[in-house]
């Protein structure tokens, strides 16, 4: 029996797209935008607009313990101040629980997901990789829900910026968590359901998420959802070689210097922004910078490797 044929199509209730390219920026509200996240937002915006596409913003707010109150609104404000205006309404993952639960239920019914109560320590003993069903010690205690990784589990894709990528999900990842013991939905589950729901055709994001992509493709295949085209831009790192993230306290970008932030981000993506436009003495508007960048956007210029921000 092909158990997967009974899986739902989580996209049934979405409106029809008006353009064949739909991109998105999906920040987590764990803090305001910093330079690294501005670069990711800008790259996904430019790639969408240079291809006459739509650019959506989705708030990945499914992890309340990691969220900072007010950060979602601050991020939206920062995007607006930098001229990065999105198409359509913002989708909040915190309002999508019904869709996630319905997919989890169907996966379980189809025998593709199972409960697990393994501790971190038990997982560590297996090199962090969970293979196959485990025994439920206490049915009344909280459990996580894991995806059963079955054949074929070798996933490959061509990344726009990083080239050919391949990962064996069974060997390198194992049965991944879809719903956590603490009752939170896993990022991998929510992102796959929502990218399909929003009919995303192109995912342009930071290379820190490159490792997650084969897991997402695997899950898309299990759910019979389309796989978008992926492009991972190099993540901006600081002088100490750390990724600029809210966790390592990368400074929030200042709305007061929006033009300058944007000019630096455009050059970070290696677009040859002329000095006449980049100069802070010049009253160039963010919109002018973005118009120039859309016209000059070239995927080939973006370097695939991690580079230091220090050069800016
Ligand atoms: N919300 C994730 C983050 O801020 C990004 C999700 C994605 O682009 O898939 O790291």
Coordinates of C-alpha atoms and ligand atoms in Angstrom, one line a residue:
X1 CA 0.0 0.0 0.0
X2 CA 1.2 3.4 -0.8
X3 CA 0.6 5.0 2.6
X4 CA 1.8 8.4 1.4
X5 CA -1.1 8.8 -1.1
X6 CA -3.4 9.7 1.8
X7 CA -1.3 12.7 2.8
X8 CA -3.0 16.1 2.5
X9 CA -2.0 18.8 0.3
X10 CA -1.4 21.7 2.7
X11 CA -1.7 24.2 -0.1
X12 CA -5.3 23.8 -0.9
X13 CA -6.5 27.0 0.8
X14 CA -4.0 29.4 -0.7
X15 CA -4.8 32.0 -3.4
X16 CA -3.4 31.6 -6.9
X17 CA -0.1 33.3 -7.5
X18 CA 0.0 36.2 -9.9
X19 CA 3.7 35.7 -10.9
X20 CA 5.7 32.7 -11.6
X21 CA 8.5 33.8 -9.2
X22 CA 7.6 34.0 -5.5
X23 CA 10.4 34.7 -3.1
X24 CA 10.4 35.3 0.6
X25 CA 12.3 36.6 3.6
X26 CA 11.4 34.6 6.8
X27 CA 13.0 36.2 9.9
X28 CA 12.7 34.7 13.4
X29 CA 11.8 37.5 15.9
X30 CA 14.6 36.7 18.2
X31 CA 15.9 40.2 18.0
X32 CA 16.0 43.1 15.5
X33 CA 17.6 42.9 12.1
X34 CA 21.4 43.0 12.1
X35 CA 23.7 43.4 9.1
X36 CA 23.7 39.7 8.3
X37 CA 19.9 39.5 8.2
X38 CA 19.7 42.7 6.2
X39 CA 22.0 41.1 3.6
X40 CA 19.7 38.0 3.5
X41 CA 16.6 40.2 3.1
X42 CA 18.2 42.3 0.4
X43 CA 19.5 39.2 -1.6
X44 CA 16.1 37.6 -1.6
X45 CA 14.4 40.9 -2.5
X46 CA 16.8 41.7 -5.3
X47 CA 16.6 38.2 -6.8
X48 CA 12.8 38.3 -6.7
X49 CA 12.5 41.8 -8.1
X50 CA 15.2 41.3 -10.8
X51 CA 13.0 38.4 -12.0
X52 CA 9.8 40.3 -11.9
X53 CA 8.7 38.3 -8.9
X54 CA 6.8 38.8 -5.7
X55 CA 8.6 39.2 -2.5
X56 CA 6.8 38.0 0.7
X57 CA 7.7 38.4 4.3
X58 CA 6.9 35.6 6.8
X59 CA 7.5 35.9 10.5
X60 CA 8.9 32.6 11.8
X61 CA 7.5 33.1 15.3
X62 CA 7.1 29.5 16.5
X63 CA 9.7 29.5 19.2
X64 CA 8.5 31.8 22.0
X65 CA 11.3 31.1 24.4
X66 CA 13.8 32.5 21.9
X67 CA 11.7 35.5 20.9
X68 CA 12.1 39.0 22.1
X69 CA 9.0 41.0 22.7
X70 CA 8.4 43.6 20.0
X71 CA 11.1 42.2 17.7
X72 CA 8.7 41.2 15.0
X73 CA 7.3 44.7 14.7
X74 CA 10.9 46.2 14.9
X75 CA 12.0 43.9 12.0
X76 CA 9.1 44.9 9.8
X77 CA 9.8 48.6 10.6
X78 CA 13.5 48.1 9.7
X79 CA 12.6 46.5 6.4
X80 CA 10.2 49.4 5.6
X81 CA 12.9 52.0 6.6
X82 CA 15.3 50.4 4.2
X83 CA 12.8 50.5 1.4
X84 CA 12.3 46.7 1.4
X85 CA 8.5 46.7 0.9
X86 CA 6.9 43.3 0.7
X87 CA 4.0 42.1 -1.4
X88 CA 0.8 41.0 0.3
X89 CA 0.2 40.4 4.0
X90 CA 2.8 39.1 6.4
X91 CA 2.2 35.5 7.3
X92 CA 2.8 34.7 11.0
X93 CA 3.7 31.1 11.8
X94 CA 2.3 31.4 15.2
X95 CA -1.1 31.5 13.5
X96 CA -0.5 28.3 11.5
X97 CA -0.7 25.6 14.2
X98 CA -3.9 24.1 12.7
X99 CA -2.1 23.4 9.4
X100 CA 1.0 22.0 11.1
X101 CA -1.1 19.7 13.4
X102 CA -3.1 18.4 10.5
X103 CA 0.1 17.5 8.6
X104 CA 1.5 15.8 11.7
X105 CA -1.6 13.8 12.2
X106 CA -1.6 12.6 8.6
X107 CA 2.1 11.7 8.8
X108 CA 1.4 9.6 11.9
X109 CA -1.6 8.0 10.2
X110 CA 0.5 7.1 7.2
X111 CA 3.1 5.5 9.5
X112 CA 5.7 8.1 8.6
X113 CA 6.1 9.7 12.1
X114 CA 6.4 8.3 15.5
X115 CA 6.6 9.5 19.1
X116 CA 10.0 9.5 20.9
X117 CA 11.0 10.2 24.5
X118 CA 14.7 9.8 24.1
X119 CA 16.8 12.2 26.3
X120 CA 19.6 14.4 25.0
X121 CA 22.1 12.0 26.7
X122 CA 20.7 8.9 24.9
X123 CA 20.9 10.8 21.6
X124 CA 24.5 11.9 22.3
X125 CA 25.4 8.2 22.7
X126 CA 24.3 7.7 19.1
X127 CA 26.3 10.7 17.8
X128 CA 23.1 12.8 17.9
X129 CA 21.4 10.7 15.3
X130 CA 18.2 8.9 15.9
X131 CA 17.5 5.8 13.8
X132 CA 14.1 4.0 13.9
X133 CA 11.4 3.8 16.5
X134 CA 12.3 3.7 20.2
X135 CA 10.4 2.5 23.2
X136 CA 8.0 4.7 24.9
X137 CA 8.7 4.5 28.6
X138 CA 5.8 6.5 29.9
X139 CA 2.8 7.1 27.5
X140 CA 1.5 9.9 29.8
X141 CA 4.8 11.8 29.6
X142 CA 5.6 14.3 26.9
X143 CA 7.1 13.0 23.7
X144 CA 8.6 14.4 20.6
X145 CA 7.3 13.3 17.1
X146 CA 10.0 12.2 14.7
X147 CA 9.9 11.6 10.9
X148 CA 10.8 8.1 9.8
X149 CA 13.5 8.4 7.3
X150 CA 13.1 5.7 4.7
X151 CA 14.5 4.9 1.2
X152 CA 15.5 6.8 -0.9
X153 CA 17.3 9.1 1.5
X154 CA 20.0 10.5 -0.6
X155 CA 19.1 14.1 -1.3
X156 CA 20.8 16.4 -3.8
X157 CA 20.1 19.8 -5.3
X158 CA 21.8 22.5 -7.2
X159 CA 22.2 25.7 -5.2
X160 CA 22.2 28.9 -7.1
X161 CA 25.3 30.2 -5.3
X162 CA 26.9 27.2 -3.7
X163 CA 26.6 24.7 -6.6
X164 CA 25.8 21.0 -6.3
X165 CA 24.9 19.8 -2.8
X166 CA 24.2 16.3 -1.5
X167 CA 23.3 14.8 1.8
X168 CA 22.4 11.3 3.0
X169 CA 19.5 12.1 5.4
X170 CA 19.5 8.7 7.0
X171 CA 23.2 8.6 7.7
X172 CA 23.9 12.3 8.4
X173 CA 20.6 13.4 10.0
X174 CA 18.5 10.5 11.0
X175 CA 14.9 10.6 12.0
X176 CA 14.4 14.3 12.5
X177 CA 12.1 15.9 15.1
X178 CA 8.9 17.5 13.7
X179 CA 7.2 18.4 16.9
X180 CA 9.2 18.9 20.0
X181 CA 8.7 17.4 23.5
X182 CA 8.0 20.9 24.8
X183 CA 5.1 21.1 22.3
X184 CA 6.7 23.5 19.9
X185 CA 6.7 22.8 16.1
X186 CA 10.1 22.2 14.6
X187 CA 11.5 24.8 12.2
X188 CA 11.9 22.1 9.4
X189 CA 8.2 21.2 9.6
X190 CA 6.8 24.7 9.6
X191 CA 9.1 26.0 6.9
X192 CA 8.2 23.2 4.5
X193 CA 4.5 23.6 5.1
X194 CA 4.6 27.3 4.7
X195 CA 6.9 27.5 1.7
X196 CA 4.3 25.3 0.0
X197 CA 1.3 27.2 1.3
X198 CA 2.8 30.5 0.0
X199 CA 3.7 28.8 -3.3
X200 CA 7.3 29.9 -2.8
X201 CA 9.4 29.2 -6.0
X202 CA 12.7 30.5 -4.8
X203 CA 14.3 30.4 -1.4
X204 CA 17.3 32.8 -1.1
X205 CA 18.7 32.8 2.4
X206 CA 21.9 32.7 4.4
X207 CA 24.4 29.8 4.0
X208 CA 23.9 29.0 7.7
X209 CA 20.7 27.2 6.6
X210 CA 22.4 25.2 3.8
X211 CA 22.5 22.2 6.0
X212 CA 18.7 22.3 6.6
X213 CA 17.8 22.3 2.9
X214 CA 18.2 18.5 2.2
X215 CA 16.0 17.9 5.2
X216 CA 13.4 20.2 3.9
X217 CA 13.6 18.7 0.4
X218 CA 13.2 15.2 2.0
X219 CA 10.1 16.3 3.9
X220 CA 8.7 18.0 0.7
X221 CA 9.1 14.7 -1.1
X222 CA 7.3 12.8 1.7
X223 CA 4.5 15.3 1.6
X224 CA 4.4 15.4 -2.2
X225 CA 5.0 19.1 -2.2
X226 CA 7.0 21.0 -4.8
X227 CA 10.7 21.8 -4.1
X228 CA 11.6 25.5 -4.6
X229 CA 14.9 26.6 -6.2
X230 CA 17.4 27.3 -3.4
X231 CA 20.2 29.8 -3.2
X232 CA 22.3 30.3 -0.1
X233 CA 24.3 33.5 0.1
X234 CA 27.5 33.7 2.2
X235 CA 26.7 34.6 5.8
X236 CA 28.3 37.8 7.0
X237 CA 30.8 37.1 9.8
X238 CA 32.6 39.4 12.2
X239 CA 36.3 39.9 12.9
X240 CA 36.3 36.8 15.2
X241 CA 35.0 34.6 12.4
X242 CA 31.5 34.2 14.0
X243 CA 28.3 34.4 12.1
X244 CA 26.6 37.7 12.8
X245 CA 23.5 36.6 14.6
X246 CA 21.2 37.9 17.3
X247 CA 22.8 35.3 19.6
X248 CA 26.3 36.6 19.3
X249 CA 25.0 40.1 19.8
X250 CA 25.5 41.5 16.3
X251 CA 24.4 45.0 16.6
X252 CA 21.0 46.0 15.3
X253 CA 21.1 48.0 12.2
X254 CA 20.2 51.6 12.8
X255 CA 17.3 53.0 10.8
X256 CA 18.9 56.4 10.9
X257 CA 21.7 55.2 8.6
X258 CA 19.4 53.2 6.4
X259 CA 20.9 54.4 3.1
X260 CA 24.4 53.7 4.3
X261 CA 23.5 50.3 5.6
X262 CA 21.9 49.5 2.3
X263 CA 24.9 50.7 0.3
X264 CA 27.2 48.5 2.4
X265 CA 24.9 45.5 2.0
X266 CA 24.7 46.0 -1.8
X267 CA 28.5 46.0 -2.0
X268 CA 28.6 43.0 0.3
X269 CA 26.7 41.2 -2.5
X270 CA 29.5 42.4 -4.7
X271 CA 27.4 44.7 -6.8
X272 CA 29.6 47.6 -8.1
X273 CA 27.6 50.4 -6.6
X274 CA 29.1 53.7 -7.9
X275 CA 30.5 56.0 -5.2
X276 CA 28.2 58.8 -6.5
X277 CA 25.3 56.7 -5.3
X278 CA 26.9 55.2 -2.2
X279 CA 28.1 58.5 -0.7
X280 CA 26.4 59.4 2.5
X281 CA 26.8 63.1 1.7
X282 CA 24.5 62.5 -1.2
X283 CA 20.8 62.5 -0.4
X284 CA 20.3 59.2 -2.3
X285 CA 17.0 57.6 -1.2
X286 CA 16.8 53.9 -0.3
X287 CA 14.4 53.5 -3.2
X288 CA 17.0 54.8 -5.7
X289 CA 19.7 52.4 -4.3
X290 CA 17.3 49.5 -4.6
X291 CA 16.3 50.5 -8.2
X292 CA 19.9 50.6 -9.1
X293 CA 20.6 47.2 -7.4
X294 CA 17.6 45.5 -9.0
X295 CA 18.9 46.6 -12.4
X296 CA 22.4 45.5 -11.7
X297 CA 21.7 42.3 -9.7
X298 CA 23.9 39.4 -10.9
X299 CA 23.8 36.1 -9.1
X300 CA 27.3 35.3 -10.6
X301 CA 28.9 38.1 -8.6
X302 CA 27.9 36.8 -5.2
X303 CA 30.9 34.9 -3.8
X304 CA 30.0 31.3 -2.7
X305 CA 32.4 31.3 0.3
X306 CA 32.1 32.7 3.7
X307 CA 33.8 36.1 3.7
X308 CA 34.7 38.5 6.5
X309 CA 32.7 41.6 7.1
X310 CA 36.0 43.4 8.1
X311 CA 36.7 44.3 4.5
X312 CA 33.7 46.7 4.5
Ligands
LIG1 N1 13.6 32.0 10.4 C1 14.9 31.5 10.0 C2 16.0 32.3 10.6 O1 15.7 33.5 10.9 C3 15.1 31.5 8.5 C4 14.1 30.6 7.8 C5 14.4 30.4 6.3 O2 14.8 31.3 5.6 O3 14.1 29.3 5.9 O4 17.1 31.9 10.7

